[in-house]
XYZ file of N, CA and C in Angstrom:
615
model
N 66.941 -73.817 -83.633
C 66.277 -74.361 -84.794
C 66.358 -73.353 -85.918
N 66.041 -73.633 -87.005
C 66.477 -72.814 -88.444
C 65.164 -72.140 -88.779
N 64.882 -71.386 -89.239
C 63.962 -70.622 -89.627
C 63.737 -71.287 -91.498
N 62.166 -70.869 -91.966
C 61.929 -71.387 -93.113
C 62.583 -70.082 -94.260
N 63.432 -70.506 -95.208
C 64.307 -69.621 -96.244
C 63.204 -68.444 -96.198
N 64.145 -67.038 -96.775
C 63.385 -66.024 -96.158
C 64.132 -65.404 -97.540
N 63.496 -64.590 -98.777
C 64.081 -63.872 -99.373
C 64.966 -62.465 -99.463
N 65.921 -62.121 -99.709
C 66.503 -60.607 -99.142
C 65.591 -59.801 -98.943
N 65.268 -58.919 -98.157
C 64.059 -58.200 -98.202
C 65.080 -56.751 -98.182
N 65.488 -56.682 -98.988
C 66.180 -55.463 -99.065
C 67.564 -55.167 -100.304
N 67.703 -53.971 -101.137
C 68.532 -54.440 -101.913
C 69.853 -54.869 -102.407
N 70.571 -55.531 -102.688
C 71.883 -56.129 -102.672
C 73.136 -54.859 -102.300
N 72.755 -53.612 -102.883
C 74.008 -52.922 -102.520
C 73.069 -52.050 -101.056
N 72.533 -52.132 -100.425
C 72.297 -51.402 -99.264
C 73.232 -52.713 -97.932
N 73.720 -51.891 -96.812
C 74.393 -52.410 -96.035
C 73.687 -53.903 -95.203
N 74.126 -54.847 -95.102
C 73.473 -55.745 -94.266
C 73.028 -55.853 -93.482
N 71.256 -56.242 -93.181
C 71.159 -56.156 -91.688
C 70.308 -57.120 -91.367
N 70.649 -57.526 -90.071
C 70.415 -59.080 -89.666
C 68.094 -58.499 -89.260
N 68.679 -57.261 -88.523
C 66.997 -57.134 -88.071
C 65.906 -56.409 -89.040
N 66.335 -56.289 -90.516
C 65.479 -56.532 -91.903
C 65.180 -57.700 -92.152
N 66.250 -58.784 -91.724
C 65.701 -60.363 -91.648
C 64.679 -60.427 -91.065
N 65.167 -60.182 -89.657
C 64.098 -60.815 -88.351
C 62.861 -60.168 -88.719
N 62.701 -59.166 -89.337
C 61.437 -58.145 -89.087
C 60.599 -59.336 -90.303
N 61.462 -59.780 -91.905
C 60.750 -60.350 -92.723
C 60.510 -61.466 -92.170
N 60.711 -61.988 -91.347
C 60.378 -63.573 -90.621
C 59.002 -63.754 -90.034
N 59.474 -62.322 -88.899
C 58.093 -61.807 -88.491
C 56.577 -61.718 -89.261
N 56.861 -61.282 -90.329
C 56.097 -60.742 -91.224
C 55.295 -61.658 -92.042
N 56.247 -62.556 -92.448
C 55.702 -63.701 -93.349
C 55.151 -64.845 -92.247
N 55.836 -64.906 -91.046
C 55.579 -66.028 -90.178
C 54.701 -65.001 -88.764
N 53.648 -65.059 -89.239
C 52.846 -64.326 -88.110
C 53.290 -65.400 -86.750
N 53.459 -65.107 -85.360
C 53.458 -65.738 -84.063
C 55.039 -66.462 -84.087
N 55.692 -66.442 -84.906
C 57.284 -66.641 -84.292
C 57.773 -65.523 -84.227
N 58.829 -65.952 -83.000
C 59.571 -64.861 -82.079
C 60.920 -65.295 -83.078
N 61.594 -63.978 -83.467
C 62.986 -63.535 -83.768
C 63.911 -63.170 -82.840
N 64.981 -63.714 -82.645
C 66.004 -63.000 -82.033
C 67.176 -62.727 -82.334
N 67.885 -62.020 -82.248
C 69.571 -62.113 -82.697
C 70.547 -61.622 -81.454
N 71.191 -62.731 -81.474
C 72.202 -62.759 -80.452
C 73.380 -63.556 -80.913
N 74.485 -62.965 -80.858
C 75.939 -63.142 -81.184
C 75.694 -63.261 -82.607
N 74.671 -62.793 -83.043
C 75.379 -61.713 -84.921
C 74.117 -63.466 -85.208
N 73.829 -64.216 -84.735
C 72.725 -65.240 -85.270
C 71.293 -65.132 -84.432
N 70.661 -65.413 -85.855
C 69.304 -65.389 -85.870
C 68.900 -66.579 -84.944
N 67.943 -66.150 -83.963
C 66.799 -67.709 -83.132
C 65.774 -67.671 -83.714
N 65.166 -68.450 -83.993
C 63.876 -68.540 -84.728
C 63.039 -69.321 -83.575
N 62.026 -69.335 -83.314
C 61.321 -70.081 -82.158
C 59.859 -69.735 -83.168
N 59.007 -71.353 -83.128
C 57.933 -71.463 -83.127
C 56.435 -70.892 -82.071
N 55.381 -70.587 -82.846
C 54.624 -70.220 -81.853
C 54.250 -71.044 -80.745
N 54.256 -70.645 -79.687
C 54.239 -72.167 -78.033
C 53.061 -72.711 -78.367
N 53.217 -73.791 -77.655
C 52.170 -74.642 -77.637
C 51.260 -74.134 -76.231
N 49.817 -74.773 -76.446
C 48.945 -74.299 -74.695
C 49.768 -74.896 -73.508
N 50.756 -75.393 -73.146
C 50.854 -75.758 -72.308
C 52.341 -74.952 -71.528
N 52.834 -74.502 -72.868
C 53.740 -73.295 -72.447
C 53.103 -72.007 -72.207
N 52.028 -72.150 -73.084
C 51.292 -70.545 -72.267
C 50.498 -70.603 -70.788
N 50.335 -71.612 -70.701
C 49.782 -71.865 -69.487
C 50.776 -71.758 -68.188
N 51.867 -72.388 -68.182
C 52.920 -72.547 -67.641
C 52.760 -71.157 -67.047
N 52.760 -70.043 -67.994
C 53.575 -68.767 -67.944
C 52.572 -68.185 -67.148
N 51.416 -68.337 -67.246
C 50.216 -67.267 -66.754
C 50.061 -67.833 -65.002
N 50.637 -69.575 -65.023
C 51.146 -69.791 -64.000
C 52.112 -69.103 -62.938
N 52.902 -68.606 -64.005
C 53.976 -68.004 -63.085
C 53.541 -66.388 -62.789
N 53.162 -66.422 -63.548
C 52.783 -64.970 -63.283
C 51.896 -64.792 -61.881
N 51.527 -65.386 -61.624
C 50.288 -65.529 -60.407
C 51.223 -64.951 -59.073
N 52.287 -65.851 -59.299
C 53.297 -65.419 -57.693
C 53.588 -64.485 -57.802
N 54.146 -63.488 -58.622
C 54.896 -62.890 -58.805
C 54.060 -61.528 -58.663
N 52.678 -61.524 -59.233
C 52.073 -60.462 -58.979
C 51.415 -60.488 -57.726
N 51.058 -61.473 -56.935
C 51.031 -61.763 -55.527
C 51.610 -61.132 -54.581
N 52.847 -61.026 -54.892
C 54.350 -61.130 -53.975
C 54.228 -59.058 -54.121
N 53.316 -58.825 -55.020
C 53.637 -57.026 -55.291
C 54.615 -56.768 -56.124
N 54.790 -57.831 -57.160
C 55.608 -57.672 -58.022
C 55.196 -56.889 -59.499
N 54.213 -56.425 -59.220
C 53.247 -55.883 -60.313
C 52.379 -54.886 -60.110
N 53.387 -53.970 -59.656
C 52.758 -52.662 -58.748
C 53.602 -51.048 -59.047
N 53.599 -50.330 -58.469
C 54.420 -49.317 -58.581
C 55.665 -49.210 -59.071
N 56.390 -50.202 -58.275
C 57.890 -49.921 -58.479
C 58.480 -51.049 -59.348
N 57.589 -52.028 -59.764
C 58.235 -53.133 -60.720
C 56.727 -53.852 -61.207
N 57.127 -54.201 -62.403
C 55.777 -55.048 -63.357
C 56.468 -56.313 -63.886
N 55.281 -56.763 -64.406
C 55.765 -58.168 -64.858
C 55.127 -58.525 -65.991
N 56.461 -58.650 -66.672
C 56.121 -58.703 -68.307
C 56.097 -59.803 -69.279
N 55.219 -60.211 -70.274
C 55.551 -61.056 -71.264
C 56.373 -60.261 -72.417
N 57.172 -61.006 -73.655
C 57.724 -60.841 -74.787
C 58.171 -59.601 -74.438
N 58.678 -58.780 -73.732
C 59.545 -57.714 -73.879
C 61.049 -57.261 -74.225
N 61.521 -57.447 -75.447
C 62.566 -57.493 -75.431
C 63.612 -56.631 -75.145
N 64.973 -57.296 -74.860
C 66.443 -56.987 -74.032
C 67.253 -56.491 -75.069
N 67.552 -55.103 -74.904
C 69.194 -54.707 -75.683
C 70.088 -55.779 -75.214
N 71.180 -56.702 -76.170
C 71.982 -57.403 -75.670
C 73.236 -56.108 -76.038
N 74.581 -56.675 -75.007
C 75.602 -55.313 -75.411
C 76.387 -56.650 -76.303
N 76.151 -57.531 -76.852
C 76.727 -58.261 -77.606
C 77.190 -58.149 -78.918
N 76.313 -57.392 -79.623
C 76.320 -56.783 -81.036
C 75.513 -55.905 -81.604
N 75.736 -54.792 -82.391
C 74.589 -53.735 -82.468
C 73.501 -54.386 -82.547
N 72.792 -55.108 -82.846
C 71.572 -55.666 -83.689
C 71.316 -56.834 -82.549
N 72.057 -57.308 -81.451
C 71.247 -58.419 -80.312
C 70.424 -57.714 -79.619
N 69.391 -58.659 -79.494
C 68.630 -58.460 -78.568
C 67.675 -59.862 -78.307
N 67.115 -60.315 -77.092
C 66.441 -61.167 -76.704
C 65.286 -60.785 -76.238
N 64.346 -61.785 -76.414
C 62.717 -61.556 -75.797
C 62.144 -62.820 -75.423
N 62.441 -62.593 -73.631
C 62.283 -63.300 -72.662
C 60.641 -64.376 -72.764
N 60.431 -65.007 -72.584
C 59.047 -65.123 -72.142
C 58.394 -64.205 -71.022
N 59.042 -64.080 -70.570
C 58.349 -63.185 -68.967
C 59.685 -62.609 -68.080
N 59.674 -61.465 -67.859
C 60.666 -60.785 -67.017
C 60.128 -59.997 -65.480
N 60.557 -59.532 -64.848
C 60.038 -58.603 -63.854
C 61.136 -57.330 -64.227
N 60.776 -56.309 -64.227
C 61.091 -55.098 -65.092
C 60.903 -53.999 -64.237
N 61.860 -52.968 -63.733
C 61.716 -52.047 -63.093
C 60.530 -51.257 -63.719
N 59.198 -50.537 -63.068
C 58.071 -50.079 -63.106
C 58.571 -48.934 -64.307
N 59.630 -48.218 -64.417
C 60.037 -47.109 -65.207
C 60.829 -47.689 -66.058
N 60.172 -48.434 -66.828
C 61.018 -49.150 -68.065
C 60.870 -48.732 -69.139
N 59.604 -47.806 -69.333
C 59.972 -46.724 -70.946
C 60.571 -45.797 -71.073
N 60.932 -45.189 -69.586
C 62.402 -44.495 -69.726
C 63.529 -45.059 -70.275
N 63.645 -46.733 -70.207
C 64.704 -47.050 -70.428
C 65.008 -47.853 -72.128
N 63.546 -47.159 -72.785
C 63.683 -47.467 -74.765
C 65.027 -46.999 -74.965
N 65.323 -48.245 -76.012
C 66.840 -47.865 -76.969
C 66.119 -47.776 -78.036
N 65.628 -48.674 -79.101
C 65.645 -48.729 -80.540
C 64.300 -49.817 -80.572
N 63.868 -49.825 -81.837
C 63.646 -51.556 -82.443
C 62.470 -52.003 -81.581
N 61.996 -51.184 -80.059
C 60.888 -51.795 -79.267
C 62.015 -52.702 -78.200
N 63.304 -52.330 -77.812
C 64.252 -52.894 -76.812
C 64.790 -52.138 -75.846
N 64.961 -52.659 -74.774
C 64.904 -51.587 -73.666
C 66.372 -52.242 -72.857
N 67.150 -51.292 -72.500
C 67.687 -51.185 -71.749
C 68.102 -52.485 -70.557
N 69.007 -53.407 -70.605
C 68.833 -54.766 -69.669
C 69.105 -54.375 -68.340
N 69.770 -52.525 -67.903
C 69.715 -52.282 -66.500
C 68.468 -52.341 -65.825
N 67.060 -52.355 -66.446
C 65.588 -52.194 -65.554
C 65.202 -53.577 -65.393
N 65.678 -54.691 -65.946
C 65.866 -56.123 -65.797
C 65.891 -56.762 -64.485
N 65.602 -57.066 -63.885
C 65.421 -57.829 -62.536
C 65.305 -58.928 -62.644
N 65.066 -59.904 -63.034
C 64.709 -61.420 -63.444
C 64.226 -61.372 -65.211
N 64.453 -62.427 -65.692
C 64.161 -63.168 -66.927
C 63.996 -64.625 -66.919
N 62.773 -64.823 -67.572
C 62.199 -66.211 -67.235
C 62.081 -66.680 -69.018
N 62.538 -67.770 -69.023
C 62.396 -68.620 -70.206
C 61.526 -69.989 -69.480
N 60.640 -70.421 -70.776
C 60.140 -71.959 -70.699
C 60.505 -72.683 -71.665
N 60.501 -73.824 -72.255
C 62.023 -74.062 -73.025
C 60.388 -74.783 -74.160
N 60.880 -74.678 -75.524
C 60.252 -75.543 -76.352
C 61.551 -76.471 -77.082
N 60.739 -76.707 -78.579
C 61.699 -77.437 -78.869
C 63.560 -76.927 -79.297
N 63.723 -75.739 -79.064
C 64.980 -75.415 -79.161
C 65.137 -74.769 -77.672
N 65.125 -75.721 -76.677
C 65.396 -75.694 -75.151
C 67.055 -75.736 -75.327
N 68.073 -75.956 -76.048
C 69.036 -76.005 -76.129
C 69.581 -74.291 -76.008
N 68.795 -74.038 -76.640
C 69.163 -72.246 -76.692
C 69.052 -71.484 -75.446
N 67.851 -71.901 -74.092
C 67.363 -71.314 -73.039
C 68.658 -71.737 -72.388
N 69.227 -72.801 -72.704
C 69.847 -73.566 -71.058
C 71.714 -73.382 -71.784
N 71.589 -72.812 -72.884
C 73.082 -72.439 -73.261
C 72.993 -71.126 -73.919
N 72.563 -71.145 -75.196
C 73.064 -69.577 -75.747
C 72.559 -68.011 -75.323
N 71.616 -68.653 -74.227
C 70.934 -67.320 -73.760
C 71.645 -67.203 -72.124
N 71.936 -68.114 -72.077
C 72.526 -68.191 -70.614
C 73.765 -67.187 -70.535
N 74.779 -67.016 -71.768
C 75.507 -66.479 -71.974
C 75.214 -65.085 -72.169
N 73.901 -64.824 -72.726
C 73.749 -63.921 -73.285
C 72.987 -62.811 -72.131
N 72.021 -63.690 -71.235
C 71.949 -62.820 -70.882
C 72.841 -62.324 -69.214
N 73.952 -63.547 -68.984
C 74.490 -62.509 -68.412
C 75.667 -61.608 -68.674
N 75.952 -61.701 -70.137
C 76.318 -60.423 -70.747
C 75.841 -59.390 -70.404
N 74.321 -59.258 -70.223
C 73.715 -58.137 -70.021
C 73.882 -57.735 -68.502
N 73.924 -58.821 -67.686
C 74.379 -58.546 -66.167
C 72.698 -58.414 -65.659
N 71.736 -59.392 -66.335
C 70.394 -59.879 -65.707
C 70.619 -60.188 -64.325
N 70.301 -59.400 -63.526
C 70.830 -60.495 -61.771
C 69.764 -62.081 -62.174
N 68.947 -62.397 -62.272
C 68.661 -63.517 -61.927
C 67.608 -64.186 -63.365
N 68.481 -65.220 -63.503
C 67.680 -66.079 -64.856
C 67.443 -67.187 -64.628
N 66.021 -67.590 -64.947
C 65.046 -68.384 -64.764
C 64.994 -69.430 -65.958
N 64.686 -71.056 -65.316
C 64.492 -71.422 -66.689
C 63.279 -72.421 -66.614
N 62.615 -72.871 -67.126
C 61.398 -73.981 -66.926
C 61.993 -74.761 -68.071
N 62.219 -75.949 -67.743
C 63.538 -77.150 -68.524
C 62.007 -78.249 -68.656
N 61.247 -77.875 -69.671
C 60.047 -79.172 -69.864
C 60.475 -80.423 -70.068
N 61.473 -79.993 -70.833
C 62.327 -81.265 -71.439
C 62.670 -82.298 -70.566
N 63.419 -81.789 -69.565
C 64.426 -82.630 -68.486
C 63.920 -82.392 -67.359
N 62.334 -81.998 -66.895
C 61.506 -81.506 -66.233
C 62.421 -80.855 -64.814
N 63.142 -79.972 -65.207
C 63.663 -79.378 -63.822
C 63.659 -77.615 -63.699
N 63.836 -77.096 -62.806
C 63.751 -75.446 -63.117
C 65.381 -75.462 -63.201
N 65.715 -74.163 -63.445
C 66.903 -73.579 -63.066
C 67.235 -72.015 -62.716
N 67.747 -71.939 -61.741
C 67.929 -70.398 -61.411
C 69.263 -69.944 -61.503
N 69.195 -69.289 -62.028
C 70.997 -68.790 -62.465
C 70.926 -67.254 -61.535
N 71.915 -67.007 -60.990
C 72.500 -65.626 -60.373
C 73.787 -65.381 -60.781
N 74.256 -64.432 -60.251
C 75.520 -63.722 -59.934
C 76.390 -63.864 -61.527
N 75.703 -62.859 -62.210
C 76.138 -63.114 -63.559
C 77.832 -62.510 -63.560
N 78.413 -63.367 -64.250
C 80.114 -62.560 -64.556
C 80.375 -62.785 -65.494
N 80.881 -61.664 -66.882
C 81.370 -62.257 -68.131
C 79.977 -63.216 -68.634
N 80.687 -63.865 -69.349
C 79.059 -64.599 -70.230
C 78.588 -65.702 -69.742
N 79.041 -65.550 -68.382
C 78.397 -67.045 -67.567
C 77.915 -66.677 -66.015
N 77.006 -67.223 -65.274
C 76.300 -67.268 -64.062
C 76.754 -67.980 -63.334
N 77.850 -67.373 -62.114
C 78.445 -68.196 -60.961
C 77.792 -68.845 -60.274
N 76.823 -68.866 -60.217
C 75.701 -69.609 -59.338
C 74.649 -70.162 -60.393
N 74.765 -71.503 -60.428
C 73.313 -72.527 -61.005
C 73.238 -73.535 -60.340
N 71.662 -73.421 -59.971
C 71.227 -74.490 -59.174
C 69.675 -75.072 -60.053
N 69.966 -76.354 -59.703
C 68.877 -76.981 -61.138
C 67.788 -77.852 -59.812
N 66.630 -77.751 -59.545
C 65.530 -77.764 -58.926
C 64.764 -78.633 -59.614
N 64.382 -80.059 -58.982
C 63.216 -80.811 -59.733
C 62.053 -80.903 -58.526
N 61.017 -81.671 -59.148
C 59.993 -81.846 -58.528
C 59.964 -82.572 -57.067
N 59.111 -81.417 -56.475
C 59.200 -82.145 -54.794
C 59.542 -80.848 -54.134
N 60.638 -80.309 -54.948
C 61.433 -79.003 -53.830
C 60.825 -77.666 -53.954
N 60.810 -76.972 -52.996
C 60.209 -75.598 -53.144
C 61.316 -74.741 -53.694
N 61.603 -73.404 -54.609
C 62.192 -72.601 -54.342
C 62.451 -70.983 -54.227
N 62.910 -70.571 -53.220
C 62.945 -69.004 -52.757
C 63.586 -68.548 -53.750
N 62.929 -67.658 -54.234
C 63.959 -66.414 -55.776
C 64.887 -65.786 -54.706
N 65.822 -64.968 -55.326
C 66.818 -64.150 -54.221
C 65.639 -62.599 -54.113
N 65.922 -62.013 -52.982
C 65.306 -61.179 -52.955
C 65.394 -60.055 -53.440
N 66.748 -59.867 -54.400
C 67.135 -59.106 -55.126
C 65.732 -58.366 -56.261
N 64.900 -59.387 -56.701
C 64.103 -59.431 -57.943
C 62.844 -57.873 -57.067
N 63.030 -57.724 -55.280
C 61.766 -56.913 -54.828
C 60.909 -57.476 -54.221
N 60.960 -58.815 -53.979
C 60.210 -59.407 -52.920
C 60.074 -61.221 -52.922
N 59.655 -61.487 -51.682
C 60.204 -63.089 -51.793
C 58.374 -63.596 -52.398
N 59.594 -64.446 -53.389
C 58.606 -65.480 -54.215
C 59.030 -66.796 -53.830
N 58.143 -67.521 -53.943
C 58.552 -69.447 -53.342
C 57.757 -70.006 -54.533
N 58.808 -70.546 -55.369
C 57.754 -71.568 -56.237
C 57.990 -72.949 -56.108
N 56.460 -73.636 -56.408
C 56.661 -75.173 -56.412
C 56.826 -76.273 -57.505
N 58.210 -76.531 -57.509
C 59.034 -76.754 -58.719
C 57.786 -77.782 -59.400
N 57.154 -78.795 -58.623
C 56.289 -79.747 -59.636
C 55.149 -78.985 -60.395
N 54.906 -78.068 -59.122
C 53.122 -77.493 -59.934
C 53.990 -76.569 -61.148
N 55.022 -76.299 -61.602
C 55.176 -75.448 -62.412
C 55.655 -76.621 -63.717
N 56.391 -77.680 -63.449
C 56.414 -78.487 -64.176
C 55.478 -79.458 -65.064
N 54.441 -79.382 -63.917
C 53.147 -80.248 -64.381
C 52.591 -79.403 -65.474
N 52.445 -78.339 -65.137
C 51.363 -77.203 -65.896
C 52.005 -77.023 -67.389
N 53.491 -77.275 -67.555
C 53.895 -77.022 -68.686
C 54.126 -78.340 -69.708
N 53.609 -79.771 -68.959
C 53.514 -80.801 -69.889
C 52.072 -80.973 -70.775
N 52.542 -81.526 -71.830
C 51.744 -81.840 -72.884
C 51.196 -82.766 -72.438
N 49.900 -83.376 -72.929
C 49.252 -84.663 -72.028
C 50.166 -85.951 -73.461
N 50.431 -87.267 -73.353
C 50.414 -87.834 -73.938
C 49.971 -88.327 -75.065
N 50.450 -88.532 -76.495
C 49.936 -88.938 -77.448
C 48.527 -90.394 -77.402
């Protein structure tokens, strides 16, 4: 989705930069998330309650499982160095993050996508971006395992075995089925594809 016109925030002969944009977006648009990946701006609206809910949902297993302990935490909005272009970077809804992840600061408040263990998206209205341009993007970064909550088309998706800008392995999960994360992420999680689906619908007009 497009972001609302944003004036240069900087002056015509200084060099171009996409994250003087993002920062004025930020700025003027308190609660939208900026991103830049492949040299373009994402603009995402602030979620609605039922995507934040979703998330605090997920979070429950995951810190259960000891995923939120010594050797790995579990994070909201933390954003990903992409190796895509100086200036990419993404910010997940929720990741699981090796425990020593401020060792791994680059710039900008972006860290390093080797302490990355999982990345979880919940999709709003530019769900087009979770289930394609980030898919690419983040296994550019070589994320072992990406997560998606598809409200839209109410299904999960788990992507692995990232190669080049695509995930050899996707498997798309609807309601009814349980599913095991790989154990790669530090410990086995089982989620239940409906209760995570339910939690992230809007009730009807």
């Amino acid at each position: 989705m497009s972001a609302a016109s944003v004036e240069q925030p900087f002056d015509a002969d200084e060099p171009f930069s996409l994250t003087a944009i993002a920062d004025e977006i930020m700025e003027r648009h308190p609660g939208y998330r900026v991103e830049i990946i492949g040299g373009h701006l994402l603009v995402t609206p602030s979620p609605d309650a039922p995507h934040a809910i979703v998330l605090t949902d997920l979070v429950l297993p995951f810190a259960a499982a000891g995923l939120h302990g010594e050797e790995s935490k579990v994070v909201q909005n933390v954003a990903l160095k992409l190796p895509t272009g100086d200036e990419d970077y993404c910010i997940p809804d929720l990741a699981v993050v090796d425990a020593d992840i401020d060792d791994h600061f680059i710039e900008n408040n972006t860290y390093d996508p080797v302490c990355f263990r999982l990345v979880l998206e919940v999709t709003s209205r530019n769900w087009r971006d979770d289930l394609k341009t980030k898919v690419g993007a983040y296994a550019e970064a070589k994320v072992p395992v990406y997560l998606v909550v598809d409200r839209k088309h109410q299904r999960l998706h788990v992507l692995t075995e990232p190669e080049g800008s695509e995930y050899t392995n996707h498997r798309v999960h609807a309601p009814g089925e349980t599913v095991t994360l790989p154990d790669s992420i530090g410990a086995e999680v089982t989620l239940d594809v409906e209760q995570i689906i339910k939690a992230g619908q809007k009730k009807a007009d």
